[in-house]
Amino acid sequence: MNNFIFYNPTKIIFGRETIKAIGKEIPKDSRVMITYGGGSIKRNRVFDEVMAALAGFDVAEFGGIEPNPTYETLMQCVERVKNEKVDYLLAVGGGSVIDGTKFIAAAALYEGEPWEIVKNYGMTVKRALPFGTVLTLPATGSEMNSGAVVTHRALNAKLPFSNPALFPEFSVLDPTKTYTLPAGQIGNGVVDTFVHVTEQYLTYPVNGKLQDRFAEGILLTLIEEGPKALAEPENYDVRANLMWCATLGLNGLISAGVPQDWATHMIGHELTALKGLDHGKTLAVVLPAMLKIRAREKKEKLLQYAQRVWGIQSGDDEARIGEAIDKTRDFFESMGLPTRLCEYGIGTDVIPEVVGQLKAHGMVKLGEKRDVTPELVEELLQNCL
Ligand code: NZQ
Ligand code: ZN
């Protein structure tokens, strides 16, 4: 097992009717800014519950944070936070709202041009406003990690950043608040969580036995519960299990002491920036092709995955790996996500664009062995058409 430091200060408040707890988590004299997206929280009344929980607080609101949040929109909120002397942020929504709020929290106290925060992957952040979250879409793990992804529309760049100052102080996870998710977002969330786990698990063995079992446990739960969430949207136990999987899938637990890949995610971010494809859908396309093209480098873990996650016992190594990859693709499709670019109306023209953008962003040696080069990405995307 590799050396590691595990640090995660986010308090999780999980379960039914937990929104009412937020009043106790925020200092009483705070000026609070509620941040949210396109209005789902107003339609499903989560907003009303949050307002009731904040009775007695000085509260402002900023809506309109879009999926794949943009620097341009977020800077409007940063101006308001500064002008209105806001000192506590409360993100209410999915990963985009939480990620956007992390940017706002850092940018509001940043000396210099805030895009530098993203350009430098978060390393130049020294402090940030405190914030909490109310999660409405289990997928990204942003509710319990210190990372975020922001898009600069004018530059066509979607880039990740992180900093220890960007952990939420608390996150409320009420599974009943996910009942109103459209089927497409349920699928996106399950696939995103699945791929977070594979990015930290399908690399090479370092004898991280517990991390492997955690990862396999999350994958098995997603395979078991994901389709049920589509069939029975108001099944509390199903939603609760998926929500906790998403949070634990990317909160530092399963990555402690093991190698990490993330090449699928970096390619996916470029596809979203160029074509507007949902994050989960980019992963559904790229992951199966990535596992196939890197099957030799990932052989030992792929064989373990085939056996422990998919129960594949027979056939030679190549056949077992092939079957595991096919089952992965079938699972994504069963969650309603096509796994070929053509099914999203995207053709060969995207290939040089993605490769060009990766080069422009310095992402020329991706993956756990730094061997995912622009040439390999080009070949991989040919296999995604
Ligand atoms: O904007 P509103 O109206 O709220 O609607 C949202 C949005 O249209 C809707 N939605 C959310 N909760 C709902 C709901 N609709 C009905 N009922 C509810 N309860 O869902 C749509 C998508 O929301 P979004 O927040 O964009 O989705 P997600 O949570 O999948 O977040 C995706 C973003 O997170 C980034 C992605 O790149 C992408 O920008 N990621 C962040 C990570 C992190 N911080 O660690 C890691 C991930 O790998 C990922 O890259
Ligand atoms: Zn993701």
Short mmCIF file of N, CA and C in Angstrom, two decimals, residues 41 49 62 89 110 184 234 255 277 309 375:
data_model
loop_
_atom_site.label_atom_id
_atom_site.label_comp_id
_atom_site.label_asym_id
_atom_site.label_seq_id
_atom_site.Cartn_x
_atom_site.Cartn_y
_atom_site.Cartn_z
N ILE A 41 -35.18 23.28 -7.29
CA ILE A 41 -35.44 23.33 -5.83
C ILE A 41 -36.68 24.18 -5.50
N GLU A 49 -38.29 24.47 2.28
CA GLU A 49 -37.80 23.80 3.51
C GLU A 49 -36.53 24.46 4.01
N PHE A 62 -28.98 33.37 -4.74
CA PHE A 62 -28.46 33.52 -6.11
C PHE A 62 -28.79 32.25 -6.88
N LEU A 89 -22.02 30.62 2.73
CA LEU A 89 -22.72 30.17 1.52
C LEU A 89 -23.42 28.85 1.80
N TYR A 110 -10.28 36.01 -2.90
CA TYR A 110 -9.03 35.85 -3.66
C TYR A 110 -8.44 37.20 -4.05
N GLY A 184 -33.03 10.52 -16.69
CA GLY A 184 -31.72 10.78 -17.29
C GLY A 184 -30.68 11.17 -16.25
N GLU A 234 -39.57 6.25 -5.99
CA GLU A 234 -39.79 6.69 -4.62
C GLU A 234 -39.49 5.60 -3.59
N SER A 255 -9.53 6.10 -2.32
CA SER A 255 -8.29 6.43 -3.04
C SER A 255 -7.07 6.45 -2.13
N LEU A 277 -22.19 17.61 -23.91
CA LEU A 277 -22.72 16.32 -23.44
C LEU A 277 -22.65 16.27 -21.91
N VAL A 309 -16.66 -8.58 -9.16
CA VAL A 309 -17.82 -7.70 -9.40
C VAL A 309 -18.83 -8.37 -10.33
N GLU A 375 -1.82 10.55 -28.77
CA GLU A 375 -1.97 9.53 -29.83
C GLU A 375 -2.91 8.41 -29.37
#
